[in-house]
């Protein structure tokens, strides 16, 4: 696990220094994928009883060291999205990366599925390793997701301007703003200072993509799963709307899944909050889209259409190019 | 600890059933206070290096059962606010409760300090017991705070209308809102269902106090400490402003403290986010006041004045009466 931790930290360090970091990300998720293959068991856990029923696997680790025979399991993993075979994963990965270079204006359904699978496999590999061997670093997989997507987008949109975190406090008129220490991707173990920095260093967005010489841009909040943090992207969008005017910034929220193991019943839940999303979309500020690798069924239901667009992470790449093109042409 | 858990659950049950519950709360915090006195050591932990320096204590428990001699400690406790002596606590408690019956329009500085001390002692007693003997029920102390303050306010304002949680989704125009299961105070151990209910059952406010026959009221979000949840009361106020019009609802946020142990340095931090509060106050929606038992020094600083009023929980009672009176006279 120390190798993986070092690789993830290295990717974060390069990212924070605004140096090319995609190869470092790749080294980390390849290591994670291999670790799971060699040191954990991958098997069926239980079903999400939706329509259709969805099967979920987990990686398992028997903790031999402990007195009682506890079995440590990871978060749920969708076997139809997770590319278990290493050669298959690498091949689809390379195809996906190659397709990015062409800056495609429209993506085929197959390309979109490949994109979702590759990103899901990369992120879940790292996340599951931390689930098994480094539970204390709860926030690191989320940070890794951000670094990885940033690396991919820099390949897809070489002409765009990337900002890591826009500190929203800069929109305050006075200059009494606290020094915003610690706004870079934090890959140390979760600690007091990490929490203090993320809260106290001022609220900041995740990735922002813009066009050179034009104000505003596309905000891309990235979360492995939203949980009670679902309010954040809507609140940030509201602040941007209030401070900069409606339409200057748009938010596209990118997530992996909303799943949760139910240990008692050995089933998987998709934790969805459709009423909350409707409420925030209407009364806080509208997001321009939400994208998942493992799309929660509830969010694909009819009553959500017309309120907010919930699509796959594969669709995200296509939509992002579209929104950026609009952004370039709309504004002076 | 089972006795305390049963007492806390009983108070929650009565509260959820809208039955008189203050005596049940009192039984719980008296039990908690006695448990700490008889079964834990109470002593100096470290300082918060502010101006002035503030000393903090903790309750400690030597975990004899475990192989290595770990010492379990509670959250930091301010000895100048926590009434350690049981007789003193009871006497000040009774004086505080007696003063509520007179529905005072203005409170003396001494009455305010007594109010802060009594509430701090009651809430921290329960919270510290859960820190030592029931770490898994992380959310219960926060729920207890809500139940306790609701009980006190019902004594202070017998003519007011209390609503436990206003589900904000009712402001959505359509009727497609999910059944809002689980919106009552949840005193079971933290569990999947609890999280799902609090998120998925629709966003709801904490306590709302209104005047019979008039729309709107005073929202009282209650948090032992805010941390990354500081966005919630501002987001809720924004939704209420958007849905009902500005001025119909006002929010008064009530908290215990913003302290955090630093185990490495044996000091205490006051985790403050002044830039975030300024940002939310300006661009999300303004709160009408924030009240603490243990007021963070940073929030009492000059640059916060004029942006938001941060005062003691003793001041809260006076201000609440004032805001309610305004509310009655302003609206038809």
XYZ file of C-alpha atoms in Angstrom:
664
model
C 0.000 0.000 0.000
C 2.932 2.346 0.611
C 3.732 2.235 -3.097
C 0.193 3.296 -3.992
C 0.175 6.058 -1.386
C 3.451 7.397 -2.783
C 2.123 7.260 -6.350
C -1.093 9.065 -5.426
C 0.861 11.710 -3.519
C 3.201 12.172 -6.457
C 0.269 12.737 -8.829
C -1.155 15.294 -6.402
C 2.162 17.062 -6.080
C 2.551 17.419 -9.847
C -1.059 18.567 -10.143
C -0.623 21.186 -7.438
C 2.531 22.393 -9.197
C 0.563 22.610 -12.479
C 2.917 20.124 -14.112
C 1.787 17.314 -16.441
C 0.371 14.714 -14.081
C -1.714 12.275 -16.101
C 1.015 9.624 -16.364
C 1.451 9.811 -12.582
C -2.306 9.260 -12.162
C -2.139 6.305 -14.498
C 0.734 4.764 -12.562
C -1.375 5.065 -9.381
C -4.565 3.495 -10.714
C -2.663 0.712 -12.498
C -0.895 -0.096 -9.222
C -4.230 -0.038 -7.370
C -5.893 -2.280 -9.956
C -3.015 -4.766 -9.700
C -3.040 -4.733 -5.901
C -6.720 -5.602 -5.810
C -6.211 -8.379 -8.359
C -3.375 -9.952 -6.414
C -4.307 -9.323 -2.803
C -8.112 -9.143 -2.533
C -10.991 -11.398 -3.481
C -13.543 -9.926 -5.906
C -17.003 -11.407 -5.704
C -20.751 -10.862 -5.563
C -22.070 -8.932 -2.574
C -25.741 -8.296 -3.183
C -28.378 -6.635 -5.299
C -29.938 -3.243 -5.603
C -33.594 -4.071 -5.945
C -34.444 -1.501 -8.572
C -35.959 -1.979 -11.961
C -33.968 -3.667 -13.348
C -32.206 -5.295 -10.418
C -28.488 -4.373 -10.371
C -25.826 -6.769 -9.108
C -22.930 -5.410 -7.088
C -19.594 -6.956 -6.173
C -17.083 -5.997 -3.490
C -13.401 -6.631 -2.911
C -12.832 -8.597 0.280
C -9.899 -9.008 2.583
C -9.739 -11.485 5.400
C -8.108 -9.767 8.321
C -6.089 -12.690 9.577
C -4.215 -10.600 12.075
C -7.284 -9.962 14.175
C -8.578 -12.325 16.790
C -11.998 -12.827 15.265
C -12.283 -13.633 11.599
C -13.555 -10.299 10.352
C -13.831 -9.812 6.636
C -13.123 -6.308 5.448
C -15.112 -5.303 2.365
C -14.897 -2.315 0.045
C -17.656 -0.073 -1.196
C -19.944 -1.714 -3.799
C -18.567 -2.091 -7.315
C -20.662 -2.665 -10.452
C -19.143 -5.579 -12.338
C -20.642 -4.405 -15.646
C -18.722 -1.132 -15.315
C -15.552 -2.249 -13.550
C -13.017 -3.697 -16.014
C -11.607 -6.538 -13.951
C -9.237 -7.918 -16.568
C -6.025 -5.890 -16.560
C -5.283 -6.259 -20.278
C -8.856 -5.313 -21.158
C -8.698 -2.286 -18.843
C -5.426 -1.093 -20.390
C -6.695 -1.553 -23.928
C -9.933 0.341 -23.298
C -7.984 2.981 -21.401
C -5.658 3.554 -24.323
C -8.555 3.694 -26.784
C -10.290 6.279 -24.581
C -7.171 8.436 -24.232
C -6.490 8.207 -27.972
C -10.034 9.370 -28.736
C -9.521 12.440 -26.537
C -6.726 13.704 -28.768
C -9.122 14.106 -31.667
C -11.226 16.507 -29.618
C -14.401 14.875 -30.853
C -17.510 17.018 -31.172
C -19.825 14.068 -30.792
C -19.224 10.761 -29.077
C -20.732 7.443 -30.058
C -22.646 5.453 -27.456
C -19.772 2.987 -27.406
C -17.190 5.694 -26.832
C -19.286 7.073 -23.987
C -19.579 3.656 -22.359
C -15.829 3.116 -22.700
C -15.192 6.497 -21.084
C -17.486 5.679 -18.152
C -15.960 2.233 -17.671
C -12.357 3.418 -17.809
C -12.929 6.262 -15.344
C -15.025 4.063 -13.056
C -12.370 1.346 -13.039
C -9.534 3.786 -12.381
C -11.286 5.646 -9.574
C -12.853 2.614 -7.920
C -9.514 0.761 -7.973
C -7.892 3.508 -5.949
C -10.932 3.981 -3.703
C -11.217 0.251 -2.938
C -7.509 0.033 -2.043
C -8.026 2.862 0.454
C -11.150 1.057 1.745
C -9.111 -2.048 2.461
C -5.712 -0.760 3.473
C -6.044 2.868 4.484
C -9.483 3.572 5.904
C -8.169 6.594 7.777
C -7.570 8.519 4.529
C -11.225 8.861 3.715
C -10.888 11.934 1.538
C -8.019 10.797 -0.680
C -10.094 8.874 -3.262
C -12.202 11.990 -3.854
C -9.088 14.066 -4.361
C -7.741 11.449 -6.732
C -10.958 11.669 -8.761
C -10.417 15.398 -9.153
C -6.791 15.036 -10.205
C -7.635 12.295 -12.690
C -10.493 14.168 -14.354
C -8.355 17.302 -14.550
C -5.677 15.289 -16.346
C -8.186 13.866 -18.805
C -9.747 17.261 -19.503
C -6.373 18.826 -20.179
C -5.928 16.231 -22.918
C -9.438 16.789 -24.260
C -9.321 20.593 -24.183
C -5.737 21.698 -24.663
C -6.863 25.212 -25.650
C -8.822 25.841 -22.459
C -7.782 27.549 -19.262
C -7.888 25.363 -16.174
C -8.156 26.721 -12.679
C -7.867 24.263 -9.839
C -9.991 25.919 -7.200
C -11.620 29.274 -7.535
C -11.714 30.725 -4.024
C -15.173 32.230 -3.885
C -14.121 34.704 -1.192
C -12.290 36.690 -3.864
C -15.732 37.903 -4.926
C -16.124 39.704 -1.627
C -15.694 43.434 -2.165
C -13.366 44.087 0.723
C -9.882 42.777 1.063
C -10.280 41.453 4.543
C -10.165 37.915 3.267
C -8.122 35.447 5.248
C -5.019 34.030 3.680
C -6.356 31.007 1.878
C -3.815 28.450 2.952
C -4.325 24.865 2.006
C -6.473 25.218 -1.056
C -4.434 22.765 -3.047
C -5.358 19.140 -3.398
C -4.613 17.611 -0.033
C -3.315 14.070 -0.174
C -2.173 13.679 3.382
C -4.231 11.608 5.712
C -7.406 13.268 6.813
C -6.472 15.520 9.627
C -7.625 18.528 11.501
C -5.584 20.763 9.285
C -7.152 19.296 6.174
C -10.658 19.996 7.441
C -9.680 23.422 8.663
C -8.101 24.266 5.356
C -11.011 23.081 3.267
C -13.467 24.966 5.426
C -11.377 27.759 6.857
C -9.229 28.548 3.866
C -12.370 29.871 2.266
C -14.967 28.093 0.193
C -13.607 27.184 -3.187
C -14.979 25.413 -6.205
C -13.472 22.270 -7.660
C -12.095 22.451 -11.202
C -13.026 25.449 -13.378
C -12.569 25.435 -17.153
C -12.616 28.658 -19.075
C -11.699 30.276 -22.349
C -8.703 32.587 -22.450
C -9.670 36.236 -22.301
C -13.268 35.593 -21.338
C -14.756 35.830 -17.846
C -16.433 32.914 -16.103
C -16.439 29.344 -17.264
C -17.629 25.828 -16.515
C -17.350 24.682 -12.894
C -16.897 20.925 -12.528
C -17.598 19.802 -8.949
C -16.296 16.232 -8.560
C -17.526 13.813 -5.933
C -17.269 10.049 -5.687
C -20.658 10.181 -4.014
C -22.607 13.240 -2.866
C -24.353 12.291 0.386
C -25.092 15.295 2.566
C -22.632 17.348 0.514
C -25.133 17.586 -2.340
C -25.890 21.158 -1.232
C -22.350 22.346 -2.057
C -22.447 22.587 -5.866
C -25.832 24.323 -5.740
C -24.670 26.777 -3.064
C -21.490 27.527 -5.032
C -23.499 28.106 -8.203
C -25.776 30.464 -6.284
C -22.796 32.443 -4.965
C -21.339 32.678 -8.474
C -24.722 33.802 -9.852
C -25.081 36.422 -7.106
C -21.521 37.684 -7.373
C -20.889 37.515 -11.132
C -24.335 37.484 -12.707
C -26.395 34.554 -13.965
C -24.814 32.685 -16.889
C -21.201 33.679 -16.294
C -20.474 30.360 -14.612
C -22.227 27.042 -15.182
C -21.817 23.896 -13.091
C -21.576 20.302 -14.310
C -21.485 17.910 -11.355
C -19.539 14.671 -11.929
C -19.961 11.702 -9.557
C -19.204 7.989 -9.516
C -22.309 6.563 -7.823
C -24.705 6.904 -4.887
C -24.439 3.381 -3.571
C -24.209 2.137 -0.034
C -23.849 -1.365 1.376
C -26.528 -2.571 3.742
C -24.619 -5.022 5.870
C -27.704 -6.342 7.642
C -29.623 -7.379 4.539
C -26.593 -7.879 2.244
C -28.136 -5.607 -0.322
C -26.996 -2.372 -1.929
C -28.917 0.878 -1.714
C -28.844 3.739 -4.148
C -29.146 6.698 -1.808
C -31.101 9.276 -3.785
C -32.565 12.633 -2.849
C -34.772 13.657 -5.796
C -36.879 16.084 -3.737
C -33.762 17.806 -2.457
C -32.330 18.158 -5.939
C -35.593 19.627 -7.254
C -35.663 22.064 -4.352
C -32.067 23.195 -4.791
C -32.431 23.397 -8.552
C -35.427 25.691 -8.200
C -34.661 27.787 -5.128
C -30.880 27.771 -4.707
C -29.421 27.820 -8.237
C -29.669 25.469 -11.195
C -26.825 23.162 -12.176
C -26.446 22.580 -15.904
C -26.096 18.827 -15.547
C -25.235 15.900 -13.282
C -23.161 12.977 -14.569
C -22.570 9.543 -13.042
C -20.627 6.449 -14.007
C -23.190 4.331 -12.150
C -26.349 6.391 -12.766
C -28.810 6.047 -9.861
C -32.079 4.713 -11.241
C -34.151 7.205 -9.284
C -32.422 10.098 -11.034
C -33.138 8.643 -14.459
C -36.882 8.587 -13.689
C -39.370 10.643 -15.674
C -40.134 13.195 -12.967
C -36.501 14.354 -12.989
C -36.474 15.094 -16.698
C -37.177 18.731 -17.356
C -35.838 19.571 -13.906
C -32.253 18.509 -14.344
C -30.306 16.465 -16.847
C -28.751 13.337 -15.255
C -26.528 11.435 -17.680
C -23.441 9.252 -17.858
C -19.867 10.426 -17.359
C -19.381 9.519 -21.028
C -21.987 12.161 -21.904
C -20.142 14.643 -19.732
C -17.272 14.934 -22.200
C -19.592 15.638 -25.094
C -21.688 18.131 -23.103
C -18.639 19.896 -21.722
C -17.327 20.660 -25.219
C -20.792 21.921 -26.159
C -21.098 24.169 -23.096
C -17.601 25.524 -23.639
C -18.384 26.335 -27.260
C -21.541 28.192 -26.130
C -19.510 29.953 -23.501
C -16.952 31.139 -26.093
C -19.564 32.445 -28.496
C -22.008 33.962 -25.963
C -19.653 36.208 -24.136
C -17.428 39.006 -25.274
C -24.657 4.118 29.734
C -27.795 2.109 28.952
C -29.747 4.213 31.434
C -28.648 7.413 29.726
C -29.427 6.047 26.266
C -32.915 5.083 27.437
C -33.477 8.522 28.994
C -32.337 10.322 25.850
C -34.538 8.102 23.692
C -37.483 8.734 25.960
C -37.039 12.507 25.675
C -36.884 12.157 21.886
C -39.995 10.007 21.819
C -42.018 12.514 23.825
C -40.677 15.355 21.676
C -41.595 13.579 18.454
C -45.065 12.927 19.869
C -45.340 16.664 20.740
C -45.792 15.819 24.405
C -44.166 17.761 27.279
C -40.590 16.577 27.249
C -38.494 19.002 29.260
C -38.498 16.892 32.437
C -37.337 13.915 30.369
C -34.475 16.024 28.984
C -33.560 17.087 32.484
C -33.497 13.487 33.695
C -31.105 12.680 30.837
C -28.618 15.487 31.393
C -28.660 15.018 35.174
C -27.849 11.330 34.640
C -25.077 12.260 32.171
C -23.606 14.832 34.564
C -23.607 12.283 37.402
C -22.052 9.567 35.214
C -19.155 11.820 34.288
C -18.656 12.824 37.917
C -18.551 9.252 39.142
C -16.907 7.400 36.260
C -14.576 9.779 34.414
C -11.674 12.007 35.403
C -12.094 15.723 34.656
C -8.880 17.653 34.182
C -6.876 20.155 32.177
C -6.133 19.230 28.555
C -4.537 22.256 26.930
C -4.915 25.836 25.841
C -6.353 27.698 22.939
C -3.686 30.273 22.229
C -5.973 33.176 21.497
C -6.124 36.547 23.120
C -6.785 35.906 25.920
C -5.569 32.311 26.177
C -8.450 29.951 27.023
C -7.953 26.827 29.135
C -9.829 23.678 28.214
C -10.471 20.504 30.178
C -11.558 17.056 29.027
C -13.162 14.052 30.654
C -10.871 11.033 30.517
C -11.451 7.340 30.715
C -8.728 4.770 31.009
C -9.651 1.878 28.774
C -8.395 -0.909 31.029
C -9.906 -3.605 28.890
C -7.595 -2.906 25.988
C -4.119 -4.314 25.689
C -2.310 -1.008 25.502
C -3.114 1.662 28.032
C -5.095 3.993 25.788
C -6.803 6.919 27.418
C -10.093 7.906 25.865
C -10.814 11.631 26.050
C -13.912 13.683 25.291
C -14.242 16.830 23.248
C -12.788 19.948 24.944
C -14.837 21.485 27.744
C -14.454 25.049 29.056
C -14.196 24.879 32.832
C -15.436 28.460 33.230
C -18.689 27.503 31.463
C -19.168 23.901 32.592
C -20.757 23.732 36.047
C -18.893 20.797 37.534
C -20.470 20.838 40.962
C -23.815 19.044 40.822
C -25.551 21.151 43.471
C -24.353 24.348 41.800
C -25.532 23.102 38.406
C -28.979 22.236 39.749
C -29.336 25.548 41.531
C -28.359 27.606 38.492
C -30.559 25.404 36.333
C -33.576 26.032 38.533
C -32.888 29.766 38.599
C -32.652 29.789 34.802
C -35.888 27.841 34.343
C -37.687 30.025 36.889
C -36.599 33.151 35.014
C -38.087 31.778 31.778
C -41.551 31.741 33.298
C -41.544 35.506 33.652
C -41.029 35.843 29.887
C -38.486 38.607 30.455
C -38.134 41.290 27.814
C -34.575 42.046 28.746
C -32.025 39.828 30.417
C -29.269 40.972 32.755
C -25.671 40.033 31.918
C -25.756 37.626 34.851
C -28.954 35.959 33.642
C -27.404 35.558 30.202
C -24.263 33.981 31.628
C -26.353 31.610 33.742
C -28.359 30.610 30.666
C -25.192 29.914 28.664
C -23.611 27.928 31.513
C -26.688 25.821 32.218
C -27.230 24.933 28.571
C -23.522 24.293 27.984
C -23.326 22.024 31.032
C -26.450 20.086 30.077
C -25.466 19.571 26.434
C -21.774 18.893 27.035
C -22.611 16.368 29.781
C -24.629 14.302 27.337
C -22.147 14.821 24.498
C -19.150 13.802 26.623
C -20.910 10.632 27.811
C -21.456 9.695 24.165
C -17.791 10.548 23.445
C -16.663 8.099 26.116
C -19.194 5.310 26.010
C -21.028 5.459 22.691
C -18.798 6.877 19.988
C -20.873 5.177 17.306
C -23.876 7.446 17.993
C -22.196 10.554 16.717
C -25.356 12.430 15.870
C -27.272 11.880 19.087
C -25.757 14.787 21.068
C -26.797 17.181 18.294
C -30.321 15.826 18.360
C -30.374 16.155 22.130
C -29.378 19.822 21.793
C -32.369 20.392 19.544
C -34.792 18.656 21.880
C -33.457 20.506 24.904
C -33.636 23.970 23.323
C -37.139 23.218 22.045
C -38.174 22.351 25.614
C -36.690 25.563 26.976
C -38.287 27.709 24.279
C -41.702 26.189 24.916
C -41.366 27.411 28.498
C -40.131 30.844 27.411
C -42.717 31.371 24.677
C -45.880 29.490 25.632
C -47.963 31.560 23.188
C -45.852 30.693 20.142
C -46.326 27.998 17.566
C -43.502 25.454 17.360
C -42.806 23.372 14.330
C -40.166 20.693 14.613
C -38.903 20.534 11.072
C -40.300 22.471 8.159
C -39.763 20.252 5.116
C -38.602 22.752 2.533
C -39.793 20.555 -0.316
C -43.361 21.601 0.499
C -42.484 24.880 -1.196
C -42.101 23.078 -4.499
C -45.073 23.828 -6.702
C -45.795 20.304 -7.830
C -46.919 17.473 -5.642
C -44.325 15.015 -6.802
C -42.526 15.278 -3.520
C -41.342 12.042 -1.964
C -42.951 10.875 1.213
C -40.797 12.520 3.842
C -40.210 9.574 6.106
C -37.868 9.936 9.000
C -38.080 13.640 9.566
C -38.480 13.256 13.288
C -35.624 13.504 15.718
C -33.667 10.314 15.259
C -32.126 8.924 18.392
C -31.093 5.548 17.163
C -27.493 4.882 16.464
C -26.190 6.507 13.347
C -27.145 4.277 10.534
C -27.728 4.200 6.861
C -31.394 4.852 7.341
C -30.708 7.883 9.485
C -28.477 9.453 6.858
C -30.863 8.544 4.110
C -33.757 10.054 6.001
C -32.009 13.287 6.805
C -30.872 13.705 3.238
C -33.455 11.752 1.316
C -36.522 12.571 3.323
C -36.208 16.050 1.923
C -34.279 18.973 3.290
C -35.874 20.311 6.412
C -35.080 23.092 8.817
C -34.496 22.568 12.509
C -36.920 24.233 14.934
C -39.257 26.937 13.617
C -41.077 29.341 15.938
C -44.010 31.316 14.669
C -47.014 33.318 15.717
C -50.472 31.775 15.352
C -52.263 32.962 12.243
C -49.194 34.572 10.666
C -47.012 33.111 7.932
C -43.300 32.500 8.369
C -41.376 32.703 11.598
C -37.983 32.352 13.210
C -35.900 29.364 12.122
C -33.496 28.134 14.800
C -30.832 25.836 13.315
C -29.088 24.059 16.183
C -25.607 22.581 15.966
C -23.139 21.578 18.633
C -20.439 22.666 16.215
C -20.829 23.685 12.573
C -17.762 22.373 10.710
C -18.425 21.836 7.025
C -22.182 22.007 7.706
C -21.986 25.787 8.109
C -23.473 26.115 4.615
C -26.781 24.529 5.679
C -28.455 27.370 7.603
C -27.486 29.862 4.887
C -28.757 27.593 2.099
C -32.016 26.996 3.963
C -32.481 30.737 4.514
C -31.881 31.279 0.798
C -34.499 28.693 -0.140
C -36.996 30.271 2.255
C -36.234 33.739 0.825
C -36.638 32.468 -2.742
C -39.789 30.484 -2.055
C -41.611 32.735 0.437
C -40.111 36.175 -0.061
C -37.408 37.957 1.901
C -38.313 38.670 5.523
C -40.964 35.989 5.963
C -38.491 33.699 7.709
C -35.414 34.709 9.694
C -32.702 32.372 10.964
C -30.933 32.460 14.320
C -28.173 29.853 14.427
C -27.422 28.389 17.873
C -24.188 26.449 18.508
C -22.155 25.263 21.468
C -18.578 25.873 20.274
C -16.115 25.449 17.392
C -13.376 23.689 19.308
C -11.207 20.778 18.303
C -8.500 18.904 20.178
C -5.063 18.796 18.621
C -3.715 15.538 19.976
C -0.200 16.116 18.684
C 0.398 19.462 20.362
C -2.070 18.992 23.245
C -3.705 22.267 22.410
C -7.247 23.229 21.464
C -8.161 24.937 18.220
C -11.129 27.148 17.552
C -11.975 26.188 13.986
C -13.311 29.386 12.437
C -14.281 30.292 8.891
C -14.818 34.062 8.917
C -14.304 34.421 5.142
C -16.857 31.707 4.466
C -19.418 33.298 6.755
C -18.923 36.699 5.100
C -19.333 35.087 1.690
C -22.497 33.169 2.599
C -23.960 36.158 4.421
C -23.502 38.332 1.331
C -24.135 35.967 -1.580
C -26.272 33.127 -0.241
C -28.657 34.692 2.281
C -28.148 36.564 5.534
C -28.743 34.964 8.917
C -30.130 37.293 11.578
C -27.670 36.125 14.207
C -25.303 33.406 15.421
C -25.140 32.440 19.087
C -22.565 30.322 20.939
C -22.077 29.173 24.511
C -18.312 29.192 23.932
C -18.007 32.136 21.494
C -15.049 31.620 19.111
C -12.717 34.589 19.508
C -12.309 35.024 15.769
C -16.044 35.615 15.372
C -16.029 38.313 18.047
C -13.353 40.261 16.113
C -14.032 43.721 14.729
C -14.154 42.730 11.054
C -17.184 40.508 11.729
C -19.230 43.317 13.283
C -21.529 44.885 10.744
C -21.480 41.636 8.768
C -23.166 39.354 11.247
C -24.026 39.490 14.910
C -22.230 36.744 16.896
C -23.315 36.667 20.538
C -23.817 34.323 23.494
C -26.606 31.778 23.836
C -27.790 33.925 26.745
C -28.316 36.775 24.255
C -30.231 34.403 22.005
C -33.206 34.296 24.359
C -33.442 38.069 24.518
C -33.016 38.482 20.759
C -35.515 35.755 19.970
C -38.264 37.516 21.914
C -37.371 40.745 20.114
C -37.440 39.135 16.653
C -40.725 37.402 17.422
C -42.281 40.683 18.544
C -41.114 42.317 15.284
C -42.464 39.367 13.389
C -45.901 39.725 15.027
C -46.143 43.437 14.338
C -44.629 43.539 10.838
C -46.820 41.026 9.149
C -50.549 40.875 8.699
